[in-house]
JSON list of C-alpha atoms in Angstrom, two decimals:
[
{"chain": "A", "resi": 1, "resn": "UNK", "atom": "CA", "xyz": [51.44, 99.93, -8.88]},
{"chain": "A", "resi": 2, "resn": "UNK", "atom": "CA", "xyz": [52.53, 96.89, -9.56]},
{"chain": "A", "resi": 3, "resn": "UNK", "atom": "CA", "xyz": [49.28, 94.74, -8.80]},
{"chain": "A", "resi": 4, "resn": "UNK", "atom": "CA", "xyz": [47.73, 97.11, -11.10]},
{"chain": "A", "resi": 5, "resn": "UNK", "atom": "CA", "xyz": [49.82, 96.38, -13.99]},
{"chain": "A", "resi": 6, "resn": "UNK", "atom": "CA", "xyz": [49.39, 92.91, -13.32]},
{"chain": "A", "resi": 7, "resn": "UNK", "atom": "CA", "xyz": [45.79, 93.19, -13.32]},
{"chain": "A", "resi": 8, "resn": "UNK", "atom": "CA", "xyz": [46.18, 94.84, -16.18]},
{"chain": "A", "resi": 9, "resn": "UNK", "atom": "CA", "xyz": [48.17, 92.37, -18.07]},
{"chain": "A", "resi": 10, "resn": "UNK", "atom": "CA", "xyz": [46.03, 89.27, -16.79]},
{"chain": "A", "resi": 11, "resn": "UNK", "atom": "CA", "xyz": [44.76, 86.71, -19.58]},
{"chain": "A", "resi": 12, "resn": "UNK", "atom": "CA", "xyz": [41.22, 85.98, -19.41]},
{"chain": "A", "resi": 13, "resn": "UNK", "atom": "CA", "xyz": [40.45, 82.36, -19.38]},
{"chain": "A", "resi": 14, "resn": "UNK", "atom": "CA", "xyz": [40.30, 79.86, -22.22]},
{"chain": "A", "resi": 15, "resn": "UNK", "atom": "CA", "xyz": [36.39, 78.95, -21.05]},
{"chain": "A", "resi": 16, "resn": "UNK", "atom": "CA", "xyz": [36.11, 82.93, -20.64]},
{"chain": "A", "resi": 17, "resn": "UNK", "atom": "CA", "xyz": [36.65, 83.96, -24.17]},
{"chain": "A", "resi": 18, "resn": "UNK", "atom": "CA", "xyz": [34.79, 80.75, -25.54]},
{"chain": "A", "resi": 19, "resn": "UNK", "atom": "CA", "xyz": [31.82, 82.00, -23.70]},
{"chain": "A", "resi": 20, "resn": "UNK", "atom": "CA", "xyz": [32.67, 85.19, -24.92]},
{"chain": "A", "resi": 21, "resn": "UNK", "atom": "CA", "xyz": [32.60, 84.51, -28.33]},
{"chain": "A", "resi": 22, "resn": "UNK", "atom": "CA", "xyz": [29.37, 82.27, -27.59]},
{"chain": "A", "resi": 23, "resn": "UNK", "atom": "CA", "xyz": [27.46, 85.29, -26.37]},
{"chain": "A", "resi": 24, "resn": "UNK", "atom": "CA", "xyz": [28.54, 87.64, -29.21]},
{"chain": "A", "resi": 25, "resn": "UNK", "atom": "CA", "xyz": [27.18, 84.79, -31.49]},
{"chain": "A", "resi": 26, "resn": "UNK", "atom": "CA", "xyz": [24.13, 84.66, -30.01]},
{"chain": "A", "resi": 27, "resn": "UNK", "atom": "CA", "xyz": [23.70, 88.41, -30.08]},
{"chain": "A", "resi": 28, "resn": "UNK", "atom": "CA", "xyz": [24.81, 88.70, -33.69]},
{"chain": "A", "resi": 29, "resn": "UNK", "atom": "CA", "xyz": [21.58, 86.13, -34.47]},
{"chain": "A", "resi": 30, "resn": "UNK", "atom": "CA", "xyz": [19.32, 89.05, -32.95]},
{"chain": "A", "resi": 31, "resn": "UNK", "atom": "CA", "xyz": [21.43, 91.64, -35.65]},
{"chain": "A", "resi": 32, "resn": "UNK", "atom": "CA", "xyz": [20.93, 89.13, -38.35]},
{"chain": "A", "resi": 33, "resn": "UNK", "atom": "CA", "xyz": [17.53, 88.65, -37.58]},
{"chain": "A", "resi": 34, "resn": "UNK", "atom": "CA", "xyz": [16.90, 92.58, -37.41]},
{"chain": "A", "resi": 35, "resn": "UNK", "atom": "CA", "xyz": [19.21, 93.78, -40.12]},
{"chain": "A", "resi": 36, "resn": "UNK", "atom": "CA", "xyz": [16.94, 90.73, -42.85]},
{"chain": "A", "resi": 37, "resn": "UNK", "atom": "CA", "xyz": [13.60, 92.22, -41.18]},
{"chain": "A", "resi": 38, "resn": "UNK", "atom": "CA", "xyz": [14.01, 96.09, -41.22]},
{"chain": "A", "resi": 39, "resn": "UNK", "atom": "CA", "xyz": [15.34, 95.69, -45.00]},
{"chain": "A", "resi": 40, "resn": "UNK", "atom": "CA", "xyz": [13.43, 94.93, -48.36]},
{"chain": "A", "resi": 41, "resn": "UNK", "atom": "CA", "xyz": [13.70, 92.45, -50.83]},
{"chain": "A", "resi": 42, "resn": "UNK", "atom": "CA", "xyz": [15.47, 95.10, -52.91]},
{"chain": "A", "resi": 43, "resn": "UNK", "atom": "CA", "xyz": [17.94, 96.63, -50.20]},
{"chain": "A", "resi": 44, "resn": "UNK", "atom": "CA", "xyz": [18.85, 93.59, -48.25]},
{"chain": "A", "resi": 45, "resn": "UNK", "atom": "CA", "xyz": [22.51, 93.25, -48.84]},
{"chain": "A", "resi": 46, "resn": "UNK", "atom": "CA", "xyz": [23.22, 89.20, -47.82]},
{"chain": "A", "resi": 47, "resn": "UNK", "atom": "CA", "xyz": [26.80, 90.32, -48.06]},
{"chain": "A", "resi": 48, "resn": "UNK", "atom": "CA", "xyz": [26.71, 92.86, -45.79]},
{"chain": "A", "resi": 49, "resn": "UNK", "atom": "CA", "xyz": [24.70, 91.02, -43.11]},
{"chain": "A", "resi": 50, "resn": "UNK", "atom": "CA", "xyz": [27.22, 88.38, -42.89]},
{"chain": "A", "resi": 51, "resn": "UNK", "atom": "CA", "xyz": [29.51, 91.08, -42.39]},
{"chain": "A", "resi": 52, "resn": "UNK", "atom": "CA", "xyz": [28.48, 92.67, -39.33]},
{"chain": "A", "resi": 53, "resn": "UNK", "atom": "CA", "xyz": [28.22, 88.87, -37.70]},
{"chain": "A", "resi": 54, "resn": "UNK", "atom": "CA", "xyz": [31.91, 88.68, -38.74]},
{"chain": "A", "resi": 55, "resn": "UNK", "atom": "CA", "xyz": [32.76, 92.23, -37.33]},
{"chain": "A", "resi": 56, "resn": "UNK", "atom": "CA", "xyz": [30.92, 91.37, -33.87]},
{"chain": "A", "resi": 57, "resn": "UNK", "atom": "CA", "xyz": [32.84, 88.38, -33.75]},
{"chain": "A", "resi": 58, "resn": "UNK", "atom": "CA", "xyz": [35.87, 90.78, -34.52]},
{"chain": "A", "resi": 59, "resn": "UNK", "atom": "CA", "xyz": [35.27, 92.66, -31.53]},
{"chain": "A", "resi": 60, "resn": "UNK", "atom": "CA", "xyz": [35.20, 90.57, -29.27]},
{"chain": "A", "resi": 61, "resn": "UNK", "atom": "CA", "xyz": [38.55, 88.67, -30.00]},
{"chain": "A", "resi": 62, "resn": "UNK", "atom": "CA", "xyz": [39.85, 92.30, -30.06]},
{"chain": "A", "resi": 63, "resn": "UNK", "atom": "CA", "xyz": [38.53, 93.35, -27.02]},
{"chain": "A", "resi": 64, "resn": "UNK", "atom": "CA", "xyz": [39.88, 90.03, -25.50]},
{"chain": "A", "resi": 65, "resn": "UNK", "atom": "CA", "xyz": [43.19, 90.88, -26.97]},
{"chain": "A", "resi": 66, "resn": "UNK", "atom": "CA", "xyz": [43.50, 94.16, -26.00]},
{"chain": "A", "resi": 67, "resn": "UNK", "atom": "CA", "xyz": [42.32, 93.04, -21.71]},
{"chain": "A", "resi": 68, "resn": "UNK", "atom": "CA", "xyz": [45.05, 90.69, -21.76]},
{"chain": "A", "resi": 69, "resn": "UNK", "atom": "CA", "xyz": [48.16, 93.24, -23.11]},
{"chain": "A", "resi": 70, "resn": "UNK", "atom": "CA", "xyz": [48.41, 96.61, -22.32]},
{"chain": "A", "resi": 71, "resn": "UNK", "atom": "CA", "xyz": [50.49, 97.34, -24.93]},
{"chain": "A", "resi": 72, "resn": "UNK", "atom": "CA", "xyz": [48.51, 95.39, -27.15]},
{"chain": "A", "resi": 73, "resn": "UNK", "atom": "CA", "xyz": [45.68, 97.57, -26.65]},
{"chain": "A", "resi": 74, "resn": "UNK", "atom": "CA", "xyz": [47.90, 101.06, -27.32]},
{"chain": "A", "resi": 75, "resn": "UNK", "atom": "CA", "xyz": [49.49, 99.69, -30.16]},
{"chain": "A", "resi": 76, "resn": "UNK", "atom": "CA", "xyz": [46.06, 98.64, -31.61]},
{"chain": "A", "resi": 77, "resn": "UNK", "atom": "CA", "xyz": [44.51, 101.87, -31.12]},
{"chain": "A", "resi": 78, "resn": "UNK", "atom": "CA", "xyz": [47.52, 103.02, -33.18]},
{"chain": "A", "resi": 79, "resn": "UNK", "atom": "CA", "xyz": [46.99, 101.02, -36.24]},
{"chain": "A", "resi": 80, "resn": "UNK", "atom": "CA", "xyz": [43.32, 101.39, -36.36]},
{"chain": "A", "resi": 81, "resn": "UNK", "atom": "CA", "xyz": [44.02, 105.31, -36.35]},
{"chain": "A", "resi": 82, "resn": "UNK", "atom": "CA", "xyz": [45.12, 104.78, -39.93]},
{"chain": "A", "resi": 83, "resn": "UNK", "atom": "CA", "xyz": [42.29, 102.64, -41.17]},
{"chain": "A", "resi": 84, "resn": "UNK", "atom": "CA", "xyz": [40.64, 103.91, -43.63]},
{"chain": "A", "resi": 85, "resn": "UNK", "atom": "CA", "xyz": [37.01, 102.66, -44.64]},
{"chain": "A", "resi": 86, "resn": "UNK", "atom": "CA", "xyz": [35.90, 103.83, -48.80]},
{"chain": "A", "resi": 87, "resn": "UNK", "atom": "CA", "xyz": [32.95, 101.94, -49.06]},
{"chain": "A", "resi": 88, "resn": "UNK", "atom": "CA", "xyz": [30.18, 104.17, -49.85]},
{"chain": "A", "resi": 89, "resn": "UNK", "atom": "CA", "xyz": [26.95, 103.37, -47.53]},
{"chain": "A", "resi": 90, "resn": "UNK", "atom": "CA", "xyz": [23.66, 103.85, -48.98]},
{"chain": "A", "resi": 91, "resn": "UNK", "atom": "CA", "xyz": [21.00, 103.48, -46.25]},
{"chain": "A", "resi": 92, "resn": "UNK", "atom": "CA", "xyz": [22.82, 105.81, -43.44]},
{"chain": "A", "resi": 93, "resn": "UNK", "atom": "CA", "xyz": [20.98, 103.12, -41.22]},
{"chain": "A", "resi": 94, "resn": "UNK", "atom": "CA", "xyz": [23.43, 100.61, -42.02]},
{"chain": "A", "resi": 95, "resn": "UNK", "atom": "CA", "xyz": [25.96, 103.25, -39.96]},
{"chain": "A", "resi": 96, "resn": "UNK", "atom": "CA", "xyz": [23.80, 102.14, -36.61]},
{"chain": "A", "resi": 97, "resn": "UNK", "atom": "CA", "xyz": [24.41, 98.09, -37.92]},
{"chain": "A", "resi": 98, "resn": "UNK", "atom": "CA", "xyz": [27.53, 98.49, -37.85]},
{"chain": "A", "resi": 99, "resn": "UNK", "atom": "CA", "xyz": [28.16, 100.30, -34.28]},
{"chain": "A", "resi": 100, "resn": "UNK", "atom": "CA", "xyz": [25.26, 97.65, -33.19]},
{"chain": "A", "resi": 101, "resn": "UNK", "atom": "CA", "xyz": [27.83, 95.21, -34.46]},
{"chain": "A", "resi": 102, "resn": "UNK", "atom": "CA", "xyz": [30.91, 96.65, -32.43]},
{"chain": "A", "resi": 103, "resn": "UNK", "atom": "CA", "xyz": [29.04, 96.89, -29.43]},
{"chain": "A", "resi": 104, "resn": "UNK", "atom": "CA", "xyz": [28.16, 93.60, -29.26]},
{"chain": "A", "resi": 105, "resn": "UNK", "atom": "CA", "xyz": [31.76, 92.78, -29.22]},
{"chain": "A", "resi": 106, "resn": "UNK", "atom": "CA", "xyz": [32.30, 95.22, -26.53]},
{"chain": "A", "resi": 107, "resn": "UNK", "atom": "CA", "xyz": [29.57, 93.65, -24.30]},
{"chain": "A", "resi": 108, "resn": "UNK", "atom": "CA", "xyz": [30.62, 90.10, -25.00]},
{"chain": "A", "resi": 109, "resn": "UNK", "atom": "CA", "xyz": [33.98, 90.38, -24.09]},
{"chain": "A", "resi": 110, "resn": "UNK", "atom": "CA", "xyz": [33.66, 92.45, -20.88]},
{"chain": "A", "resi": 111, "resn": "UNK", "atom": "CA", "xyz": [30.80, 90.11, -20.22]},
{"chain": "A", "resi": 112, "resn": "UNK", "atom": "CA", "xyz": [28.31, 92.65, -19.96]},
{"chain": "A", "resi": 113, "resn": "UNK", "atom": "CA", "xyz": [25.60, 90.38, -21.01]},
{"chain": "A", "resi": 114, "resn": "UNK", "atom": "CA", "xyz": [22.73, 91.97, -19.88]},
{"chain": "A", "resi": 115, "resn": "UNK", "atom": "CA", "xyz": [23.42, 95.36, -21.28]},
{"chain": "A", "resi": 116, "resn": "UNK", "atom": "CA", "xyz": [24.23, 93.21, -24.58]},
{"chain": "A", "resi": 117, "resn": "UNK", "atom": "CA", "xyz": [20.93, 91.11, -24.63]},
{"chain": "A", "resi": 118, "resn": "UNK", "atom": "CA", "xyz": [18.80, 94.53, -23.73]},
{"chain": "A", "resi": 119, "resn": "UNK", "atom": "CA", "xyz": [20.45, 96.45, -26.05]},
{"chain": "A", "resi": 120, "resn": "UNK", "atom": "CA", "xyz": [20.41, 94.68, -29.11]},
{"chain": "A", "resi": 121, "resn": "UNK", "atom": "CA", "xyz": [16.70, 93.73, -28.68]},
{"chain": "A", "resi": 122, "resn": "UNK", "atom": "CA", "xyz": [15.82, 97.74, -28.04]},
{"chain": "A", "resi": 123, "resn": "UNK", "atom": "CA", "xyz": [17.64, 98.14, -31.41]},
{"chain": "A", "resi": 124, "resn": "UNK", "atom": "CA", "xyz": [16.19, 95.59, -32.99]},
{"chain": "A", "resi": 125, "resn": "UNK", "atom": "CA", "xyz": [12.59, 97.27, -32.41]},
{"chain": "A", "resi": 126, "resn": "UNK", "atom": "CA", "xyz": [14.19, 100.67, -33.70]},
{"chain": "A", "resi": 127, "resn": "UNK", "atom": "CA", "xyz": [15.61, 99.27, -36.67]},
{"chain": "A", "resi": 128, "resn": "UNK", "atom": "CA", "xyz": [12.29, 96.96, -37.50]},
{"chain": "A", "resi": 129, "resn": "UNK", "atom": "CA", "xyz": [10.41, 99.43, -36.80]},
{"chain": "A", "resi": 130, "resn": "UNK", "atom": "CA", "xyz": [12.00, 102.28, -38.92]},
{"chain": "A", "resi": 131, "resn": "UNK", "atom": "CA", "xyz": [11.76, 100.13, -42.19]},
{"chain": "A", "resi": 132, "resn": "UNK", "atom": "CA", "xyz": [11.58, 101.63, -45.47]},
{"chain": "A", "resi": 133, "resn": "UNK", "atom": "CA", "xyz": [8.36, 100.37, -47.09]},
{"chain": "A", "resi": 134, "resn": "UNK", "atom": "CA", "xyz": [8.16, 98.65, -50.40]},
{"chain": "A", "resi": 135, "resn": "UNK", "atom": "CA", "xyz": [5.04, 99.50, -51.80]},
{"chain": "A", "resi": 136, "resn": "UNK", "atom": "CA", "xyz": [6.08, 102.19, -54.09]},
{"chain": "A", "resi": 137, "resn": "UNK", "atom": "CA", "xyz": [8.74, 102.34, -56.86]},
{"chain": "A", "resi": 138, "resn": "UNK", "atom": "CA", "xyz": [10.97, 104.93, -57.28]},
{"chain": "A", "resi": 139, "resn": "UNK", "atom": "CA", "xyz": [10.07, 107.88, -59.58]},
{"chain": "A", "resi": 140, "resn": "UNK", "atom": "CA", "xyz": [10.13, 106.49, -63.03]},
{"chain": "A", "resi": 141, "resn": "UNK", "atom": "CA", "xyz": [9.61, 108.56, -66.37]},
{"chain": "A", "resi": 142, "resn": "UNK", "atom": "CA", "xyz": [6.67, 108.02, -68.44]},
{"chain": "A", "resi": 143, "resn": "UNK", "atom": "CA", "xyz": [6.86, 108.65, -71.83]},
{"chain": "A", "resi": 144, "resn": "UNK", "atom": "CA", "xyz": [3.70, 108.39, -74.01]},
{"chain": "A", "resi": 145, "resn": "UNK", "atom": "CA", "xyz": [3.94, 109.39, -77.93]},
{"chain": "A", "resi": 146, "resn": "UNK", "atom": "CA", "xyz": [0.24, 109.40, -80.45]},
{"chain": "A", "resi": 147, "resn": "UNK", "atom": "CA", "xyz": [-1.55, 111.36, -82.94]},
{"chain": "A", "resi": 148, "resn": "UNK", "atom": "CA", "xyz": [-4.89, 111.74, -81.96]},
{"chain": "A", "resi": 149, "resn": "UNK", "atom": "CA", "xyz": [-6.45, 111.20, -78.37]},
{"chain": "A", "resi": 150, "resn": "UNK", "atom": "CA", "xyz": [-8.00, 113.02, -75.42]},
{"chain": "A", "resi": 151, "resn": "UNK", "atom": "CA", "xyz": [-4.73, 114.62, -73.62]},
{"chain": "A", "resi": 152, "resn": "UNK", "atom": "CA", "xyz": [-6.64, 115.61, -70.50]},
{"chain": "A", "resi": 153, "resn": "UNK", "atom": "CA", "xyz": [-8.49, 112.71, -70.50]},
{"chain": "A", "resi": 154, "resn": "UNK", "atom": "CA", "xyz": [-5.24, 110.62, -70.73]},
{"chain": "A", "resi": 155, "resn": "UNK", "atom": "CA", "xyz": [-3.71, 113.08, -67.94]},
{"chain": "A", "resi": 156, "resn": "UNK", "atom": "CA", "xyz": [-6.58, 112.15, -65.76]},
{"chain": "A", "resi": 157, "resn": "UNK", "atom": "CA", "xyz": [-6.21, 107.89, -66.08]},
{"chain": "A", "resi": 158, "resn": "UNK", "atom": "CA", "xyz": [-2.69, 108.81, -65.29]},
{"chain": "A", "resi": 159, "resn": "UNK", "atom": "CA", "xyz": [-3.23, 110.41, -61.66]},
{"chain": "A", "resi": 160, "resn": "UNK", "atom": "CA", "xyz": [-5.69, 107.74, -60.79]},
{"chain": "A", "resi": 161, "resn": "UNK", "atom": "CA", "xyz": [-3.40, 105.45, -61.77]},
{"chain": "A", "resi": 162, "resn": "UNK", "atom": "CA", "xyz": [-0.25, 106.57, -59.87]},
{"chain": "A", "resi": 163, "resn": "UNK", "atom": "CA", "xyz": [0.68, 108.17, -56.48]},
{"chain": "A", "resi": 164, "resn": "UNK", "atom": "CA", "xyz": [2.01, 111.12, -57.30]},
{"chain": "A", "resi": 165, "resn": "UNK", "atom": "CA", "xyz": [2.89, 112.78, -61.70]},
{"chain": "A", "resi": 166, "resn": "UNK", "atom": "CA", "xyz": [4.18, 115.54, -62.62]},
{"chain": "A", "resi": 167, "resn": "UNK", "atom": "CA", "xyz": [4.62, 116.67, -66.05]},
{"chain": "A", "resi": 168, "resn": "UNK", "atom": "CA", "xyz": [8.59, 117.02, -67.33]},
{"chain": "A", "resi": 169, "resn": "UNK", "atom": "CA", "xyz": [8.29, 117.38, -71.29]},
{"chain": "A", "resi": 170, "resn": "UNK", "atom": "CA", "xyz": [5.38, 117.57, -73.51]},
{"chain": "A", "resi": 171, "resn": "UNK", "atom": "CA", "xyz": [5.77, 118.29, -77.22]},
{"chain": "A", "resi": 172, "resn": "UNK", "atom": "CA", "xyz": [2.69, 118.84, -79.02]},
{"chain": "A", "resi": 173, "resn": "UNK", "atom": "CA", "xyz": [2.91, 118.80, -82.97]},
{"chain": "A", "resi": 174, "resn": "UNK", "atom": "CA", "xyz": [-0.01, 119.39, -85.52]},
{"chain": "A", "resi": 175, "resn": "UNK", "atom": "CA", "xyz": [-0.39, 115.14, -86.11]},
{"chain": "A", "resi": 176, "resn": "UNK", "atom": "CA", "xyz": [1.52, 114.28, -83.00]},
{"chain": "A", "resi": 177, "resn": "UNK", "atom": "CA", "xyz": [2.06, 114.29, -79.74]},
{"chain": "A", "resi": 178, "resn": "UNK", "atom": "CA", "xyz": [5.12, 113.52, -76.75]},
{"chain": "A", "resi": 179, "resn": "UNK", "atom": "CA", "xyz": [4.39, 113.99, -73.25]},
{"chain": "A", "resi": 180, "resn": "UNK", "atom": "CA", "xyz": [6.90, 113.00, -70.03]},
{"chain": "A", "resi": 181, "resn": "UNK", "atom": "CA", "xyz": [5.58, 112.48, -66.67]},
{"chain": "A", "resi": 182, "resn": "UNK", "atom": "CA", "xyz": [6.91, 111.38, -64.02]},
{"chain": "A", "resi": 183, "resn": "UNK", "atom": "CA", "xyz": [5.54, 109.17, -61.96]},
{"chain": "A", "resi": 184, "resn": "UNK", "atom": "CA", "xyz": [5.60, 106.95, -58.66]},
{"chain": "A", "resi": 185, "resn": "UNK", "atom": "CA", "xyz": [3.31, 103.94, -58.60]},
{"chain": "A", "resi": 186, "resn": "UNK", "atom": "CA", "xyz": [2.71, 100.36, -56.98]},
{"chain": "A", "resi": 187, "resn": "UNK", "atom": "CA", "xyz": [5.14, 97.63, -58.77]},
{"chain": "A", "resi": 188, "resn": "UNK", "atom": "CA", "xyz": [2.17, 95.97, -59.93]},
{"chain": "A", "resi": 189, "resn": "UNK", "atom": "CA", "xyz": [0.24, 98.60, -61.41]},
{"chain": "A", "resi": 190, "resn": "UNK", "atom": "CA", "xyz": [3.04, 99.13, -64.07]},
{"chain": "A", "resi": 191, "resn": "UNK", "atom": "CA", "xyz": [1.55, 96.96, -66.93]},
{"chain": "A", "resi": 192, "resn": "UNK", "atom": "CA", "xyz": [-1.85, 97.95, -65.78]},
{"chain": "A", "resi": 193, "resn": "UNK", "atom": "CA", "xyz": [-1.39, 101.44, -66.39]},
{"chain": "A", "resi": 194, "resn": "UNK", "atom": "CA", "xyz": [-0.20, 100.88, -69.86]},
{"chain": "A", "resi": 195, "resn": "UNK", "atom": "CA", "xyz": [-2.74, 98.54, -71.33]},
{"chain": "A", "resi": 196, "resn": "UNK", "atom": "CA", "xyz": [-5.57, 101.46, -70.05]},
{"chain": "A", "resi": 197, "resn": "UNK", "atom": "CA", "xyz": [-3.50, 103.90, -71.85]},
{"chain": "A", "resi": 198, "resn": "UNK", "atom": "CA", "xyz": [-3.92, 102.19, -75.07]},
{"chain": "A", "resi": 199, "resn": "UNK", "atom": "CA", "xyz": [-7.32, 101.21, -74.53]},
{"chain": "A", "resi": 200, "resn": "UNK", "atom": "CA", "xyz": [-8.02, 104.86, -75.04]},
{"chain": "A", "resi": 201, "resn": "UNK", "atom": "CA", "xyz": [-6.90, 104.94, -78.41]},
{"chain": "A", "resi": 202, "resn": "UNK", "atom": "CA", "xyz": [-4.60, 107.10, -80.94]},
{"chain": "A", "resi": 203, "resn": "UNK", "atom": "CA", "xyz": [-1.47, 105.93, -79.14]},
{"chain": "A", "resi": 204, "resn": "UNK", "atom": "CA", "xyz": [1.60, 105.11, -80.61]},
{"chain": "A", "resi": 205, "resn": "UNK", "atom": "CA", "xyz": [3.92, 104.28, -77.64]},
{"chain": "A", "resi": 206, "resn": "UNK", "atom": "CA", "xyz": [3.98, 103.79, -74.15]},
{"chain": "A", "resi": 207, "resn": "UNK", "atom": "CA", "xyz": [7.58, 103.70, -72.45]},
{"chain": "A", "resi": 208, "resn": "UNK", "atom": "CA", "xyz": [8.48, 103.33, -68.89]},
{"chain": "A", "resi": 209, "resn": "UNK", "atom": "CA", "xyz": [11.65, 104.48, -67.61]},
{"chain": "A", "resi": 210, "resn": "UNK", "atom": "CA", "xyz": [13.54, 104.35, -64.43]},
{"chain": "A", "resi": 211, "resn": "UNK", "atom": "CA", "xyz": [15.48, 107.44, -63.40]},
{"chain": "A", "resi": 212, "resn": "UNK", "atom": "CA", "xyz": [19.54, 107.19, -63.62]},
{"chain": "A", "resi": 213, "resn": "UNK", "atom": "CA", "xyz": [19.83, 109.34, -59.66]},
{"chain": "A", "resi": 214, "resn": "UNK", "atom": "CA", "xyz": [23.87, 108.62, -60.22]}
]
């Protein structure tokens, strides 16, 4: 019983955990590397990516902390019992970052580095290869106000203009007119799809709104 405990209670080696914490930086340049690559300009969160190189690093000074002290390690899984994380996430992928992240603690400091190294390249394809295009633009309201023009004409430049409309208002009035679609279309095509709308004449107003989702 006693040898146990003592195993138990053993320090790893200075050179151990340097190597440790080597390998987990290493791993966390494959994360970084994924994390930048399966993101857009748009949703890539610098911040964040820093972040889970911090929290791999994290883990694996934990995990060397918690090897060397057995009560250490119950008196750590005590505390982080009562942690309590409020951030809200908004890609539920960056969930699977941040376990990436802890694992890679977890292999570095048990020096599993094989597991570690296969791992985090298998997620890196996942991840890569489950990334949100950024050809389209969320749905944005279009808001087009005239007097006197061809509305089905107009309602047919705006489908081959855009990926998907629908129509949300549209307020016809004996010298006027006030239609809302909403539409999805390529970033580009924004100020293209305007200037044909008043090429057709008897327009007054061409707006272009992005949604408020909350």
């Amino acid at each position: 019983m006693r040898e146990i405990f003592n195993m138990i209670n053993q320090k790893p080696e200075p050179m151990t955990i340097l190597i440790s914490l080597a390998a987990a930086l290493l791993l966390s340049v494959i994360l970084y590397g994924a994390y930048r690559l399966a993101n857009t300009k748009e949703s890539y969160q610098p911040q964040f990516a820093v972040t889970l190189v911090t929290m791999a690093l994290i883990s694996t000074v934990l995990m060397d902390l918690i090897q060397s002290n057995l009560a250490l390690s119950l008196g750590m899984l005590g505390s982080l019992s009562i942690v309590r994380f409020r951030t809200n996430i908004k890609d539920t992928r960056d969930i699977g970052f941040i376990f990436w992240s802890m694992a890679i603690g977890l292999a570095a400091a048990t020096q599993s580095y094989f597991i570690g190294a296969a791992g985090s390249l298998i997620l890196a394809c996942v991840m890569i290869g489950t990334k949100k295009r950024a050809a389209k633009q969320a749905a944005m309201l279009m808001v087009i106000r005239g007097s006197h023009t061809d509305l089905d004409k107009m309602q047919e430049l705006v489908k081959e203009q855009t990926e998907s409309v629908k129509i949300r208002a549209k307020n016809i009035l004996a010298e006027s007119f006030e239609i809302v679609y909403e539409v999805q279309l390529h970033e580009e095509k924004g100020n293209q799809i305007i200037e044909e709308v008043f090429s057709m004449g008897g327009i007054d107003s061409v707006n272009l709104l992005a949604q408020n989702n909350g």
